[in-house]
mmCIF file of C-alpha atoms in Angstrom:
data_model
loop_
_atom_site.group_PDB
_atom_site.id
_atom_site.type_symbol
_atom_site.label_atom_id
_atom_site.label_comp_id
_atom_site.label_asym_id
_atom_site.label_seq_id
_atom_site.Cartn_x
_atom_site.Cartn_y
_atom_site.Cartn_z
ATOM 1 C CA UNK S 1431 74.742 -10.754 21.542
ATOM 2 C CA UNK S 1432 70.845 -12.025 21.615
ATOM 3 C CA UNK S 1433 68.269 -9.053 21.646
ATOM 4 C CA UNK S 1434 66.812 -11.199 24.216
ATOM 5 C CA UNK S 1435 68.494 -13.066 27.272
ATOM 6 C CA UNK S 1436 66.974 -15.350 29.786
ATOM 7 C CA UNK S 1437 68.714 -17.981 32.131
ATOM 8 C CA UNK S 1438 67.961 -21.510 30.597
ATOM 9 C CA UNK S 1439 68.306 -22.974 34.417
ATOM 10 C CA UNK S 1440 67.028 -25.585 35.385
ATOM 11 C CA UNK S 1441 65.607 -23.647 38.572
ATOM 12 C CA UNK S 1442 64.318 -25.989 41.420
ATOM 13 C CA UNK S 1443 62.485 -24.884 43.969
ATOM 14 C CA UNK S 1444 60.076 -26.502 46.950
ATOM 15 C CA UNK S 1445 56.627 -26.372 46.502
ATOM 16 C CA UNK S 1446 54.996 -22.952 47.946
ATOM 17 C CA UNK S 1447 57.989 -20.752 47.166
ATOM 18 C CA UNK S 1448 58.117 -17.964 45.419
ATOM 19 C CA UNK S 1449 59.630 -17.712 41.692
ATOM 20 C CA UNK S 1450 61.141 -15.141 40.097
ATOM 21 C CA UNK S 1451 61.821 -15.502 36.100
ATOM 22 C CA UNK S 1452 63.962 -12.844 33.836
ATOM 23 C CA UNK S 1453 64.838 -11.627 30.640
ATOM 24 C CA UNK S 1454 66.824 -8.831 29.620
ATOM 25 C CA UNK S 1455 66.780 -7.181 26.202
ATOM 26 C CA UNK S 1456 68.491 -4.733 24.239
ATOM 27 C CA UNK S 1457 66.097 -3.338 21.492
ATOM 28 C CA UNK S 1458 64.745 -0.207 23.191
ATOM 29 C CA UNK S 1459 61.727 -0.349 20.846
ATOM 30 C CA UNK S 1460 60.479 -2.801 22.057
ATOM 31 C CA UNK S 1461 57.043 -2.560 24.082
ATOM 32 C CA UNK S 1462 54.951 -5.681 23.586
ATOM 33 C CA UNK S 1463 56.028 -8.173 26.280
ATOM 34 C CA UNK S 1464 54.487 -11.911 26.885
ATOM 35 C CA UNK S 1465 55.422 -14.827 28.760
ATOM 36 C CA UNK S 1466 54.362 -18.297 27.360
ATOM 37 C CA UNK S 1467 54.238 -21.084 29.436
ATOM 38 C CA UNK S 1468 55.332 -24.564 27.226
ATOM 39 C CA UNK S 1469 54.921 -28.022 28.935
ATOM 40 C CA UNK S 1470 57.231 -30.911 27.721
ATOM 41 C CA UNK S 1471 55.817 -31.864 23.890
ATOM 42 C CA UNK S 1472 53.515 -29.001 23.712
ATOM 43 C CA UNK S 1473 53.614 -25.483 21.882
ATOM 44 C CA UNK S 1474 53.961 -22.536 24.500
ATOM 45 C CA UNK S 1475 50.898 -20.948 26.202
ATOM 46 C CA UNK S 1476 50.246 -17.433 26.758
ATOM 47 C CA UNK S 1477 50.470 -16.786 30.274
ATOM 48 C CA UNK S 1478 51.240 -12.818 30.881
ATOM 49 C CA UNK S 1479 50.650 -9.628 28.601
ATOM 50 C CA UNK S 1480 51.837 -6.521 28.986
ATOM 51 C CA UNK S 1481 52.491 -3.219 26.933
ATOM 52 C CA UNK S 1482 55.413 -0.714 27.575
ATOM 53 C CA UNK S 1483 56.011 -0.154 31.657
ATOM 54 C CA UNK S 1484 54.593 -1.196 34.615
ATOM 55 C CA UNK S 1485 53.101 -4.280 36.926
ATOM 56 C CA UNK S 1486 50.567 -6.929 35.728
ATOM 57 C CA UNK S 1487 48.433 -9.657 38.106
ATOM 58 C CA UNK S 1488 46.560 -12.381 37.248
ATOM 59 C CA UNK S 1489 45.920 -14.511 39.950
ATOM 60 C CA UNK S 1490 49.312 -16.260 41.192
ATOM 61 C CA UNK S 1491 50.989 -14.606 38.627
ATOM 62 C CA UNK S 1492 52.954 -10.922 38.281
ATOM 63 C CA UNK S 1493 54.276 -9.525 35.671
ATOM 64 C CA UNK S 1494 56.684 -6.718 35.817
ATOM 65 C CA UNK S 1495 58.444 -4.592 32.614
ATOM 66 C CA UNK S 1496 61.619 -1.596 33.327
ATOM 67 C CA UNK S 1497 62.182 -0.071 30.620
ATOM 68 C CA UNK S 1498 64.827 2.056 31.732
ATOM 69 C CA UNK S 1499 66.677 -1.180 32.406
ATOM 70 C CA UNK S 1500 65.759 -3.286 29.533
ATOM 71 C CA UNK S 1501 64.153 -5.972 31.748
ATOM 72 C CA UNK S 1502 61.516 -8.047 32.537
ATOM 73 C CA UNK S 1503 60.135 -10.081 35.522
ATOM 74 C CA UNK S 1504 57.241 -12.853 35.833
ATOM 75 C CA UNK S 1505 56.585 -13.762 39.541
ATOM 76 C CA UNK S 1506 55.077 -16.910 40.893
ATOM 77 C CA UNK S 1507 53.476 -16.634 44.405
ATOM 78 C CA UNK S 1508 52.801 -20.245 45.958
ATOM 79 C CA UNK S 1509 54.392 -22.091 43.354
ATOM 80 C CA UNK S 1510 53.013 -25.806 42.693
ATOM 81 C CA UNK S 1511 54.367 -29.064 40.955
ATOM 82 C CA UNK S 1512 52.077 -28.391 38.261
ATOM 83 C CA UNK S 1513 54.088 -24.854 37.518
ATOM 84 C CA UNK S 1514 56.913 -27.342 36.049
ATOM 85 C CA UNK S 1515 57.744 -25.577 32.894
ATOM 86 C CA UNK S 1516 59.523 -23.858 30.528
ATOM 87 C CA UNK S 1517 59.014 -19.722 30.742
ATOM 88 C CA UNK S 1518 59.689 -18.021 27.621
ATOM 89 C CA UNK S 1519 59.834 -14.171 27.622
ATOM 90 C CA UNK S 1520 58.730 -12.826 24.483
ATOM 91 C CA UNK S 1521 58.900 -9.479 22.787
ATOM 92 C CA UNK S 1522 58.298 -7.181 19.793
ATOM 93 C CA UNK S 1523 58.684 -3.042 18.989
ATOM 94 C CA UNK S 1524 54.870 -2.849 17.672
ATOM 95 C CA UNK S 1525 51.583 -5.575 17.123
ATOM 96 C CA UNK S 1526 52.776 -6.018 13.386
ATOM 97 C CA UNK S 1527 56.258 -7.204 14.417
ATOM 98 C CA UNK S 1528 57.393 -10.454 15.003
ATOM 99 C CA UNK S 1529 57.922 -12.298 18.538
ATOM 100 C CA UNK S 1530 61.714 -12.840 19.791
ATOM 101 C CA UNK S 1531 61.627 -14.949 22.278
ATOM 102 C CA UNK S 1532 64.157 -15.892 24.966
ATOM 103 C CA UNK S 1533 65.785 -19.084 25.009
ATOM 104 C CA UNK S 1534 63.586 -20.369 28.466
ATOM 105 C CA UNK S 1535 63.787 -21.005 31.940
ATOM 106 C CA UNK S 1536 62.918 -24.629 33.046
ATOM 107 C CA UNK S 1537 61.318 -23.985 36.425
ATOM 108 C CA UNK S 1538 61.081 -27.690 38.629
ATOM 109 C CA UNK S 1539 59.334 -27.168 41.682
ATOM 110 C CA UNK S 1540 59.067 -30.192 43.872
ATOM 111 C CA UNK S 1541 56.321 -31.559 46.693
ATOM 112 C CA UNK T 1268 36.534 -22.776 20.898
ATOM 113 C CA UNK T 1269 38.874 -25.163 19.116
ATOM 114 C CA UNK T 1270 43.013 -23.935 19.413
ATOM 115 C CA UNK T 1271 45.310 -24.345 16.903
ATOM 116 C CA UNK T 1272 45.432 -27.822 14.754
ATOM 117 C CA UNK T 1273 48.613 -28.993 13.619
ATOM 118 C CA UNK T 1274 49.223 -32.344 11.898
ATOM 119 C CA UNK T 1275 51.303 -34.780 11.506
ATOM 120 C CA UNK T 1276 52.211 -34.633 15.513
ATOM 121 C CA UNK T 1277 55.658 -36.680 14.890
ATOM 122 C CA UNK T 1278 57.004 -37.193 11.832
ATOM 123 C CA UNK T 1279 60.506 -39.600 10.960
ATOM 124 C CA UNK T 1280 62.340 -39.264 7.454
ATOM 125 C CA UNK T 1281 65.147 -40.420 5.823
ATOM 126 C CA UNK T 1282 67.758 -37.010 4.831
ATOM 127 C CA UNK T 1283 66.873 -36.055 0.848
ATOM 128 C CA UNK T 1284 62.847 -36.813 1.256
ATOM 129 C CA UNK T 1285 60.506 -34.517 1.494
ATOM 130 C CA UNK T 1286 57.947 -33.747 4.368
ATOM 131 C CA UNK T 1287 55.108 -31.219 4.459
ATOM 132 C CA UNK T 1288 53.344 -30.068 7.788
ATOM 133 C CA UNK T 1289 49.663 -28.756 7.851
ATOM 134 C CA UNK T 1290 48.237 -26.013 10.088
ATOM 135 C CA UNK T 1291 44.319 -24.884 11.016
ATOM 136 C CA UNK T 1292 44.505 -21.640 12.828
ATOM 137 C CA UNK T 1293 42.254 -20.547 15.496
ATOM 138 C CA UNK T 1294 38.953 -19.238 13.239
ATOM 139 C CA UNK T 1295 38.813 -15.700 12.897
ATOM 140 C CA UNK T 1296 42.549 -15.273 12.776
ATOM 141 C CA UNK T 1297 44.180 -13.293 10.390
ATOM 142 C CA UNK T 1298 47.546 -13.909 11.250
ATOM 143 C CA UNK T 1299 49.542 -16.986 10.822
ATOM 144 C CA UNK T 1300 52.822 -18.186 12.140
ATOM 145 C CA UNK T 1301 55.406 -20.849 11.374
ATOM 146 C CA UNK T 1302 58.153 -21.268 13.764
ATOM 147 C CA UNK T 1303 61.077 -23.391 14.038
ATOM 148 C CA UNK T 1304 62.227 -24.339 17.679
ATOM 149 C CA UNK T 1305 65.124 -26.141 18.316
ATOM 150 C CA UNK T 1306 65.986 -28.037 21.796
ATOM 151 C CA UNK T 1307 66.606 -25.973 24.419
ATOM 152 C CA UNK T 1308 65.610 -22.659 22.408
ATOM 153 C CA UNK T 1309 62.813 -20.295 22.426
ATOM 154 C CA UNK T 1310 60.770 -20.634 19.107
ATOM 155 C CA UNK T 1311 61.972 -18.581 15.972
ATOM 156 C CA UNK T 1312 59.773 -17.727 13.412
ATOM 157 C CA UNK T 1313 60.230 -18.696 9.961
ATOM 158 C CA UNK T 1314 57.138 -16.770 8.366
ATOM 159 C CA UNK T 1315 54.162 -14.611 8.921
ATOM 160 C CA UNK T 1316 51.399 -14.353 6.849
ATOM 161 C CA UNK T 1317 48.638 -11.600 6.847
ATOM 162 C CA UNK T 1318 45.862 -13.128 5.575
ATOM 163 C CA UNK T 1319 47.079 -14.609 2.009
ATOM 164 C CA UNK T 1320 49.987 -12.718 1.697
ATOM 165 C CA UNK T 1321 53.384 -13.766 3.294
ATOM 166 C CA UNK T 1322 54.697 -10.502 4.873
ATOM 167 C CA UNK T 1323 58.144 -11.511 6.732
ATOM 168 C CA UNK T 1324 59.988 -14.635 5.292
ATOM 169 C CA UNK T 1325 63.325 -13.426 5.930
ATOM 170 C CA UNK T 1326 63.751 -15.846 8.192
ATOM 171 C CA UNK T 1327 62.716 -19.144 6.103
ATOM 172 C CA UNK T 1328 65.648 -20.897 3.906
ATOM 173 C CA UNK T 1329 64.414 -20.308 0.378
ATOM 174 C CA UNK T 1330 66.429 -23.451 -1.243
ATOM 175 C CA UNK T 1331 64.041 -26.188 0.766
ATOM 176 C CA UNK T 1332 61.474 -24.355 2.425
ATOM 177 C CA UNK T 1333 58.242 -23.306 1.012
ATOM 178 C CA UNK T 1334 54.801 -22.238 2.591
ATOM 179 C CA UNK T 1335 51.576 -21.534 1.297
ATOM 180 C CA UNK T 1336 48.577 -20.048 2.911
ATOM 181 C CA UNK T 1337 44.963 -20.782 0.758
ATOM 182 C CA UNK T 1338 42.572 -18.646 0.828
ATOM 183 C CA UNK T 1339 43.635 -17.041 4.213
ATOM 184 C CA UNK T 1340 42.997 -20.086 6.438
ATOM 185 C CA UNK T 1341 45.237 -22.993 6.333
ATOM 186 C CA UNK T 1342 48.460 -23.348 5.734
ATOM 187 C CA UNK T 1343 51.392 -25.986 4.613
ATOM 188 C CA UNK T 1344 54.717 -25.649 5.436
ATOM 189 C CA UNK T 1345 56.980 -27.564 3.533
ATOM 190 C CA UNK T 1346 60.901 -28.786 3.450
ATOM 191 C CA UNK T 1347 62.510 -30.850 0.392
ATOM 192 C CA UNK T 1348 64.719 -32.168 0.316
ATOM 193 C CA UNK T 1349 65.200 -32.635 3.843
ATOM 194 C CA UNK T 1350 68.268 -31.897 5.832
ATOM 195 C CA UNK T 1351 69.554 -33.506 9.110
ATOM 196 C CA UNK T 1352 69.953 -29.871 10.766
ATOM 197 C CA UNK T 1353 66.391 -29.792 9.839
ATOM 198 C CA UNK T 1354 65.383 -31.646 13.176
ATOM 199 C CA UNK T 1355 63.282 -29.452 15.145
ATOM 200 C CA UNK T 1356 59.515 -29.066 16.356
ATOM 201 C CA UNK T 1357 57.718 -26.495 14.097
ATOM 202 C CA UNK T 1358 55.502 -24.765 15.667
ATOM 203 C CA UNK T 1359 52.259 -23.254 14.305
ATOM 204 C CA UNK T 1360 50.372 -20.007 15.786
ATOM 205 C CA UNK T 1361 47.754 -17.551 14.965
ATOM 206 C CA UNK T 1362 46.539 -14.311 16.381
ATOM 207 C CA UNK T 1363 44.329 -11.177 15.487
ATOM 208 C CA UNK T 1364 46.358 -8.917 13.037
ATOM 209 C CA UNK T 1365 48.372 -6.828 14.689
ATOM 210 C CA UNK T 1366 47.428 -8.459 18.224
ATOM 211 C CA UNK T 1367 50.301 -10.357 19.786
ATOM 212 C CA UNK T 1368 48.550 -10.567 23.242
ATOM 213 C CA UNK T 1369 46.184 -13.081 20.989
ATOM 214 C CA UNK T 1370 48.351 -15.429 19.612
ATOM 215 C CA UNK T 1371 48.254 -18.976 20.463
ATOM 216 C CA UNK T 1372 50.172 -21.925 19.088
ATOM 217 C CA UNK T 1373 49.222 -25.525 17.884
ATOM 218 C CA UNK T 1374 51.138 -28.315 20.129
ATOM 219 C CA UNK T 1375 53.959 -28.597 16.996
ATOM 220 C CA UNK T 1376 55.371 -31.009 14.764
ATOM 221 C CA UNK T 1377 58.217 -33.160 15.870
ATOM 222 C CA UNK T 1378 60.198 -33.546 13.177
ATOM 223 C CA UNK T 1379 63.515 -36.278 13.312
ATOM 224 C CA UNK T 1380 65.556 -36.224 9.973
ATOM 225 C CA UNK T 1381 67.709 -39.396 10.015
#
C-alpha cells in the first residue's frame, strides 16, 4: 500500500463547477501538506500550504486537512479551462523530511 | 525573481551512454532536490542536499547515478551508463531549509533512453 493515495482520474467537469480533489494517507506523522499544480511539460507549482488540521483559502482555492481521517481536500470554486491540470497532494512528518507525493488527479474542465 | 533553471530541457540517448543534467536553484536556497517522475506518477525524490552535503540518497541507484552539489549552489545530476527504464522527466527543486511551503521546481528534464 502507498503512504499516499489520490485518484489519477481524468475528472471532467463544465466550466464554473465546483472541484473537489483527494488524497488519503497513512503515515500519522505526517503534518506538512501541499498541493502542486503541474501543467503538461512543466514541473509542479505550489498551489496550497497547510500545517497539521484545519481549512485554508486563497482566492478560488480551499484547502482542507482531517487528521483523524488521514485525508486531505483541495476545492475549486468556479472552475475555468485554464484549471486543466494535474493536482498532486504532497506530504511530509516535519520541514526536514522529504515530500511524498500522490500519484495526481488530471482535472479537464471544459467551456 | 528568477525560478528554478534546469538544462538540457529534452534530452535523447542511445542505452549504455551517459547523460548529465544541470540545475540553478532559486538564490538563497539552501535546499536542493532531484526527483525522478515517471508518466502518470507524482514526482519521487532521488536526493536532497543541505547546502553541500547530500543528506537523503536512499532513494538514488548508486551503480549509475551520481550527484554533486558545488559549493552549495548548483548541482549535476548524472546517469552512466544509461538504462532504458531510465526514461523519465527529472525534476529539479529548491526551498529554504527546513521550509517545504517554499519549494519550487525547475520545468524538468525530459529524458528518452532508446
Amino acid at each position: 500500500q502507498k503512504e499516499v493515495e489520490q485518484d489519477p482520474g481524468p475528472l471532467s467537469v463544465p466550466e464554473g463547477a465546483i472541484v473537489s480533489l483527494n488524497c488519503t494517507y497513512s503515515n500519522s506523522a505526517f503534518q506538512y501538506f501541499m498541493w502542486y499544480r503541474q501543467y503538461s511539460r512543466k514541473g509542479p507549482e505550489l498551489l496550497m500550504y497547510t500545517y497539521s488540521s484545519g481549512n485554508k483559502e486563497d482566492g478560488r482555492f480551499t484547502a482542507q486537512v482531517d487528521k483523524s481521517s488521514k485525508y486531505i481536500s483541495l476545492f475549486i470554486r468556479d472552475s475555468q479551462p485554464s484549471d486543466s491540470a494535474t493536482y498532486l497532494c504532497a506530504m511530509s512528518a516535519t520541514g526536514f523530511q522529504k515530500l511524498v507525493f500522490g500519484t495526481g488527479t488530471r482535472l479537464l474542465v471544459s467551456p | 525573481e528568477a525560478g528554478v533553471v534546469q538544462s538540457p530541457r529534452y534530452k535523447i540517448i542511445e542505452k549504455k551512454q551517459p547523460v548529465a543534467f544541470w540545475c540553478n536553484p532559486i538564490s538563497g536556497h539552501n535546499t536542493l532536490y532531484w526527483y525522478l517522475q515517471n508518466l502518470g506518477q507524482g514526482p519521487e525524490l532521488l536526493i536532497r542536499y543541505e547546502n553541500e552535503e547530500a543528506v537523503d540518497d536512499s532513494q538514488l541507484p548508486k551503480d549509475r547515478f551520481s550527484a554533486e552539489r558545488l559549493k552549495g549552489v548548483d548541482s549535476t545530476l548524472k546517469i552512466q551508463p544509461a538504462e532504458l527504464g531510465d526514461s523519465a522527466v527529472y525534476l529539479c527543486a529548491s526551498s529554504l531549509s527546513g521550509r517545504p511551503d517554499t519549494q519550487y521546481f525547475g520545468p524538468g528534464t525530459r529524458l528518452t533512453v532508446l
